[in-house]
mmCIF file of C-alpha atoms in Angstrom:
data_model
loop_
_atom_site.group_PDB
_atom_site.id
_atom_site.type_symbol
_atom_site.label_atom_id
_atom_site.label_comp_id
_atom_site.label_asym_id
_atom_site.label_seq_id
_atom_site.Cartn_x
_atom_site.Cartn_y
_atom_site.Cartn_z
ATOM 1 C CA THR A 1 -26.614 -69.199 41.342
ATOM 2 C CA GLN A 2 -29.310 -66.886 40.017
ATOM 3 C CA LEU A 3 -32.089 -68.589 38.081
ATOM 4 C CA LEU A 4 -32.655 -65.337 36.225
ATOM 5 C CA GLU A 5 -29.509 -63.551 35.056
ATOM 6 C CA GLN A 6 -29.799 -59.838 34.444
ATOM 7 C CA SER A 7 -27.353 -57.803 32.398
ATOM 8 C CA PRO A 8 -25.785 -55.424 32.681
ATOM 9 C CA GLN A 9 -25.551 -55.085 36.460
ATOM 10 C CA PHE A 10 -25.089 -51.328 36.190
ATOM 11 C CA LEU A 11 -25.860 -48.822 33.449
ATOM 12 C CA SER A 12 -25.126 -45.105 33.457
ATOM 13 C CA ILE A 13 -26.362 -43.005 30.544
ATOM 14 C CA GLN A 14 -27.128 -39.420 29.620
ATOM 15 C CA GLU A 15 -30.654 -38.094 29.342
ATOM 16 C CA GLY A 16 -32.071 -38.725 25.877
ATOM 17 C CA GLU A 17 -30.100 -41.911 25.207
ATOM 18 C CA ASN A 18 -31.642 -45.323 24.747
ATOM 19 C CA LEU A 19 -30.920 -48.385 26.874
ATOM 20 C CA THR A 20 -31.735 -52.078 26.964
ATOM 21 C CA VAL A 21 -31.724 -54.389 29.979
ATOM 22 C CA TYR A 22 -31.716 -58.162 29.572
ATOM 23 C CA CYS A 23 -33.110 -60.992 31.669
ATOM 24 C CA ASN A 24 -32.036 -64.516 30.701
ATOM 25 C CA SER A 25 -32.552 -68.042 31.979
ATOM 26 C CA SER A 26 -32.249 -71.659 30.892
ATOM 27 C CA SER A 27 -35.646 -72.339 32.463
ATOM 28 C CA VAL A 28 -39.083 -71.772 30.971
ATOM 29 C CA PHE A 29 -41.441 -69.332 32.666
ATOM 30 C CA SER A 30 -45.225 -69.177 32.536
ATOM 31 C CA SER A 31 -45.029 -65.431 33.048
ATOM 32 C CA LEU A 32 -42.395 -62.793 33.563
ATOM 33 C CA GLN A 33 -42.645 -59.461 35.291
ATOM 34 C CA TRP A 34 -40.545 -56.310 35.428
ATOM 35 C CA TYR A 35 -40.386 -54.191 38.571
ATOM 36 C CA ARG A 36 -38.711 -50.856 39.278
ATOM 37 C CA GLN A 37 -37.359 -50.102 42.720
ATOM 38 C CA GLU A 38 -36.300 -46.679 43.955
ATOM 39 C CA PRO A 39 -34.005 -46.108 46.949
ATOM 40 C CA GLY A 40 -35.710 -46.769 50.277
ATOM 41 C CA GLU A 41 -38.816 -48.221 48.679
ATOM 42 C CA GLY A 42 -40.193 -51.584 47.670
ATOM 43 C CA PRO A 43 -40.374 -52.800 44.062
ATOM 44 C CA VAL A 44 -43.303 -51.592 41.975
ATOM 45 C CA LEU A 45 -44.684 -53.687 39.125
ATOM 46 C CA LEU A 46 -44.238 -52.213 35.643
ATOM 47 C CA VAL A 47 -45.544 -54.994 33.406
ATOM 48 C CA THR A 48 -46.401 -58.689 33.143
ATOM 49 C CA VAL A 49 -45.818 -60.706 29.956
ATOM 50 C CA VAL A 50 -47.294 -64.164 29.571
ATOM 51 C CA THR A 51 -47.101 -65.181 25.890
ATOM 52 C CA GLY A 52 -43.911 -66.146 24.048
ATOM 53 C CA GLY A 53 -42.958 -63.356 21.632
ATOM 54 C CA GLU A 54 -45.219 -60.861 23.383
ATOM 55 C CA VAL A 55 -44.289 -57.188 23.192
ATOM 56 C CA LYS A 56 -45.785 -54.610 25.543
ATOM 57 C CA LYS A 57 -45.264 -50.879 25.525
ATOM 58 C CA LEU A 58 -45.614 -48.536 28.459
ATOM 59 C CA LYS A 59 -44.952 -45.000 27.188
ATOM 60 C CA ARG A 60 -41.187 -44.984 26.470
ATOM 61 C CA LEU A 61 -40.654 -48.496 27.874
ATOM 62 C CA THR A 62 -40.881 -51.566 25.630
ATOM 63 C CA PHE A 63 -40.931 -55.058 27.115
ATOM 64 C CA GLN A 64 -40.432 -58.253 25.145
ATOM 65 C CA PHE A 65 -40.859 -61.893 26.185
ATOM 66 C CA GLY A 66 -38.734 -64.373 24.252
ATOM 67 C CA ASP A 67 -40.391 -66.864 21.927
ATOM 68 C CA ALA A 68 -39.297 -69.765 24.130
ATOM 69 C CA ARG A 69 -40.353 -67.915 27.313
ATOM 70 C CA LYS A 70 -36.825 -68.158 28.751
ATOM 71 C CA ASP A 71 -35.761 -64.537 28.398
ATOM 72 C CA SER A 72 -37.004 -60.982 28.331
ATOM 73 C CA SER A 73 -35.771 -57.496 27.594
ATOM 74 C CA LEU A 74 -36.652 -53.986 28.658
ATOM 75 C CA HIS A 75 -35.876 -51.126 26.282
ATOM 76 C CA ILE A 76 -36.152 -47.491 27.305
ATOM 77 C CA THR A 77 -36.282 -44.846 24.586
ATOM 78 C CA ALA A 78 -35.030 -41.328 25.266
ATOM 79 C CA ALA A 79 -34.274 -42.008 28.921
ATOM 80 C CA GLN A 80 -35.092 -39.350 31.498
ATOM 81 C CA PRO A 81 -33.683 -38.830 35.016
ATOM 82 C CA GLY A 82 -36.993 -40.130 36.368
ATOM 83 C CA ASP A 83 -36.149 -43.530 34.860
ATOM 84 C CA THR A 84 -33.316 -43.921 37.381
ATOM 85 C CA GLY A 85 -33.811 -46.973 39.563
ATOM 86 C CA LEU A 86 -33.159 -50.668 40.088
ATOM 87 C CA TYR A 87 -34.930 -52.757 37.460
ATOM 88 C CA LEU A 88 -35.807 -56.294 38.524
ATOM 89 C CA CYS A 89 -37.159 -59.114 36.424
ATOM 90 C CA ALA A 90 -39.144 -61.869 38.117
ATOM 91 C CA GLY A 91 -40.657 -65.015 36.700
ATOM 92 C CA LYS A 92 -42.893 -67.915 37.581
ATOM 93 C CA MET A 93 -41.401 -71.235 36.495
ATOM 94 C CA THR A 94 -43.663 -73.662 34.681
ATOM 95 C CA THR A 95 -42.270 -76.475 36.859
ATOM 96 C CA ASP A 96 -43.372 -74.751 40.089
ATOM 97 C CA SER A 97 -46.968 -75.760 40.741
ATOM 98 C CA TRP A 98 -47.367 -73.056 43.348
ATOM 99 C CA GLY A 99 -46.004 -70.361 41.082
ATOM 100 C CA LYS A 100 -43.661 -68.518 43.408
ATOM 101 C CA LEU A 101 -41.736 -65.609 41.914
ATOM 102 C CA GLN A 102 -38.019 -66.010 41.131
ATOM 103 C CA PHE A 103 -36.187 -62.681 41.032
ATOM 104 C CA GLY A 104 -33.120 -61.606 39.121
ATOM 105 C CA ALA A 105 -30.389 -59.637 40.897
ATOM 106 C CA GLY A 106 -31.403 -56.416 39.181
ATOM 107 C CA THR A 107 -29.901 -53.782 36.891
ATOM 108 C CA GLN A 108 -29.121 -50.399 38.425
ATOM 109 C CA VAL A 109 -29.893 -47.675 35.886
ATOM 110 C CA VAL A 110 -28.676 -44.112 36.395
ATOM 111 C CA VAL A 111 -29.811 -41.394 33.985
ATOM 112 C CA THR A 112 -27.969 -38.101 34.341
ATOM 113 C CA PRO A 113 -29.320 -34.773 33.065
ATOM 114 C CA ASN B 1 -55.751 -47.076 51.275
ATOM 115 C CA ALA B 2 -52.259 -47.563 52.740
ATOM 116 C CA GLY B 3 -51.406 -50.806 50.899
ATOM 117 C CA VAL B 4 -48.615 -52.736 52.635
ATOM 118 C CA THR B 5 -47.006 -51.140 55.671
ATOM 119 C CA GLN B 6 -43.898 -52.323 57.529
ATOM 120 C CA THR B 7 -42.381 -51.379 60.854
ATOM 121 C CA PRO B 8 -39.757 -50.524 61.897
ATOM 122 C CA LYS B 9 -38.000 -48.849 58.960
ATOM 123 C CA PHE B 10 -34.550 -49.431 60.427
ATOM 124 C CA ARG B 11 -33.177 -51.431 63.340
ATOM 125 C CA ILE B 12 -29.788 -52.329 64.748
ATOM 126 C CA LEU B 13 -29.579 -55.623 66.655
ATOM 127 C CA LYS B 14 -26.815 -57.232 68.629
ATOM 128 C CA ILE B 15 -25.901 -60.844 67.892
ATOM 129 C CA GLY B 16 -28.273 -63.166 69.735
ATOM 130 C CA GLN B 17 -31.057 -60.629 70.209
ATOM 131 C CA SER B 18 -34.538 -61.269 68.883
ATOM 132 C CA MET B 19 -37.063 -59.042 67.179
ATOM 133 C CA THR B 20 -40.287 -59.081 65.193
ATOM 134 C CA LEU B 21 -40.713 -57.308 61.881
ATOM 135 C CA GLN B 22 -44.290 -56.186 61.457
ATOM 136 C CA CYS B 23 -46.255 -56.268 58.203
ATOM 137 C CA THR B 24 -49.855 -55.203 57.634
ATOM 138 C CA GLN B 25 -51.913 -54.958 54.460
ATOM 139 C CA ASP B 26 -55.347 -53.369 54.036
ATOM 140 C CA MET B 27 -56.246 -54.836 50.625
ATOM 141 C CA ASN B 28 -57.836 -58.021 51.990
ATOM 142 C CA HIS B 29 -55.270 -60.126 50.146
ATOM 143 C CA ASN B 30 -55.021 -63.800 51.042
ATOM 144 C CA TYR B 31 -51.412 -64.227 49.906
ATOM 145 C CA MET B 32 -48.556 -62.642 51.805
ATOM 146 C CA TYR B 33 -44.793 -63.017 51.480
ATOM 147 C CA TRP B 34 -41.547 -62.138 53.210
ATOM 148 C CA TYR B 35 -38.426 -61.515 51.131
ATOM 149 C CA ARG B 36 -34.897 -60.453 51.952
ATOM 150 C CA GLN B 37 -32.824 -58.390 49.562
ATOM 151 C CA ASP B 38 -29.040 -58.492 49.655
ATOM 152 C CA PRO B 39 -26.779 -56.454 47.346
ATOM 153 C CA GLY B 40 -26.306 -58.150 43.992
ATOM 154 C CA MET B 41 -28.548 -61.074 44.965
ATOM 155 C CA GLY B 42 -32.085 -60.010 44.140
ATOM 156 C CA LEU B 43 -35.001 -60.888 46.396
ATOM 157 C CA LYS B 44 -35.101 -64.258 48.118
ATOM 158 C CA LEU B 45 -38.362 -65.675 49.490
ATOM 159 C CA ILE B 46 -38.217 -66.443 53.229
ATOM 160 C CA TYR B 47 -41.782 -67.504 54.057
ATOM 161 C CA TYR B 48 -45.176 -67.143 52.513
ATOM 162 C CA SER B 49 -48.804 -67.540 53.562
ATOM 163 C CA VAL B 50 -51.893 -68.437 51.550
ATOM 164 C CA GLY B 51 -54.328 -67.331 54.226
ATOM 165 C CA ALA B 52 -54.874 -66.928 57.943
ATOM 166 C CA GLY B 53 -53.421 -69.899 59.804
ATOM 167 C CA ILE B 54 -51.489 -71.254 56.787
ATOM 168 C CA THR B 55 -47.795 -70.607 56.260
ATOM 169 C CA ASP B 56 -44.981 -72.350 54.424
ATOM 170 C CA LYS B 57 -41.234 -72.094 53.930
ATOM 171 C CA GLY B 58 -39.696 -70.325 51.014
ATOM 172 C CA GLU B 59 -36.144 -70.508 49.688
ATOM 173 C CA VAL B 60 -34.244 -69.200 52.762
ATOM 174 C CA PRO B 61 -36.321 -69.883 55.930
ATOM 175 C CA ASN B 62 -33.547 -70.813 58.392
ATOM 176 C CA GLY B 63 -33.349 -68.458 61.369
ATOM 177 C CA TYR B 64 -36.840 -67.054 60.864
ATOM 178 C CA ASN B 65 -40.387 -67.839 61.956
ATOM 179 C CA VAL B 66 -43.766 -66.486 60.907
ATOM 180 C CA SER B 67 -47.382 -66.594 61.972
ATOM 181 C CA ARG B 68 -50.604 -65.513 60.301
ATOM 182 C CA SER B 69 -53.454 -65.141 62.764
ATOM 183 C CA THR B 70 -55.378 -62.580 60.683
ATOM 184 C CA THR B 71 -55.718 -61.786 56.984
ATOM 185 C CA GLU B 72 -54.113 -58.376 57.537
ATOM 186 C CA ASP B 73 -50.983 -59.203 59.547
ATOM 187 C CA PHE B 74 -47.951 -61.333 58.750
ATOM 188 C CA PRO B 75 -45.128 -60.772 61.265
ATOM 189 C CA LEU B 76 -41.623 -62.166 60.764
ATOM 190 C CA ARG B 77 -39.703 -63.261 63.861
ATOM 191 C CA LEU B 78 -35.929 -63.457 64.249
ATOM 192 C CA GLU B 79 -35.116 -65.467 67.367
ATOM 193 C CA LEU B 80 -31.307 -65.332 67.571
ATOM 194 C CA ALA B 81 -30.010 -62.598 65.310
ATOM 195 C CA ALA B 82 -26.838 -63.357 63.370
ATOM 196 C CA PRO B 83 -24.678 -61.092 61.166
ATOM 197 C CA SER B 84 -25.817 -63.120 58.143
ATOM 198 C CA GLN B 85 -29.312 -61.749 58.718
ATOM 199 C CA THR B 86 -28.178 -58.199 57.977
ATOM 200 C CA SER B 87 -30.370 -57.328 55.014
ATOM 201 C CA VAL B 88 -33.351 -55.366 53.798
ATOM 202 C CA TYR B 89 -36.622 -57.190 54.417
ATOM 203 C CA PHE B 90 -39.692 -56.708 52.251
ATOM 204 C CA CYS B 91 -43.215 -57.851 52.907
ATOM 205 C CA ALA B 92 -45.581 -58.254 49.959
ATOM 206 C CA SER B 93 -49.145 -59.315 49.321
ATOM 207 C CA SER B 94 -51.217 -60.455 46.360
ATOM 208 C CA GLU B 95 -54.822 -61.284 45.692
ATOM 209 C CA THR B 96 -54.262 -64.619 43.983
ATOM 210 C CA ARG B 97 -51.440 -66.808 42.744
ATOM 211 C CA GLY B 98 -52.730 -67.064 39.193
ATOM 212 C CA LEU B 99 -50.304 -68.546 36.683
ATOM 213 C CA ALA B 100 -50.777 -65.507 34.444
ATOM 214 C CA GLY B 101 -48.841 -63.530 37.021
ATOM 215 C CA GLU B 102 -50.692 -61.535 39.608
ATOM 216 C CA THR B 103 -49.348 -58.274 40.973
ATOM 217 C CA GLN B 104 -47.428 -58.426 44.209
ATOM 218 C CA TYR B 105 -47.636 -55.230 46.238
ATOM 219 C CA PHE B 106 -44.539 -54.525 48.286
ATOM 220 C CA GLY B 107 -44.074 -52.597 51.490
ATOM 221 C CA PRO B 108 -41.315 -49.990 51.890
ATOM 222 C CA GLY B 109 -38.942 -52.418 53.603
ATOM 223 C CA THR B 110 -37.161 -52.803 56.941
ATOM 224 C CA ARG B 111 -33.398 -52.326 56.981
ATOM 225 C CA LEU B 112 -31.809 -54.577 59.602
ATOM 226 C CA LEU B 113 -28.215 -54.416 60.769
ATOM 227 C CA VAL B 114 -26.893 -57.149 63.069
ATOM 228 C CA LEU B 115 -23.645 -56.359 64.844
#
């Protein structure tokens, strides 16, 4: 059972369309991160959110942390082929004193020209 | 500045064989991690280390061993390879374990196939 549930598992869209990826849990997190992973490479951190209700923007990417710090979303505006990749959310549970990262299973995004 | 490097990139093992996955970081990070990534399952923590000489089990440690004799190196040892250990293995490092969420830097991964 995944502590962090990501949806959808797979998303295929045309260039220029918008998309939203969700990361949900019944647990509370002290922080939540989004990573992007390309084939044959390790994940690369995109953003960290730490405050409930926080919204962060990174060019065409908008990240939101839920008010209760149990969920997050990633919205991409006007997607480009370079946005193709596996998007992973990862969180640190408030009940884990060490603060190890818990990863979701990922959402595979494919943007076609 | 190479970051986190892993060797080999790909390996095929027979059941029962052993091997060591190498991981080196040049960022002087105290914290290092080993994860495995299986399709549809995300990354699972195998072992982690908070500094030279200190290691601890993660979520899925069975069948693996680690050591940390230097700050830079964190090798992962498979003693008796089993088909269930077919996976992609990632090493990562971070400067701290701050609750605000520090950045973990990942290596490029080692793809292991056990037949």
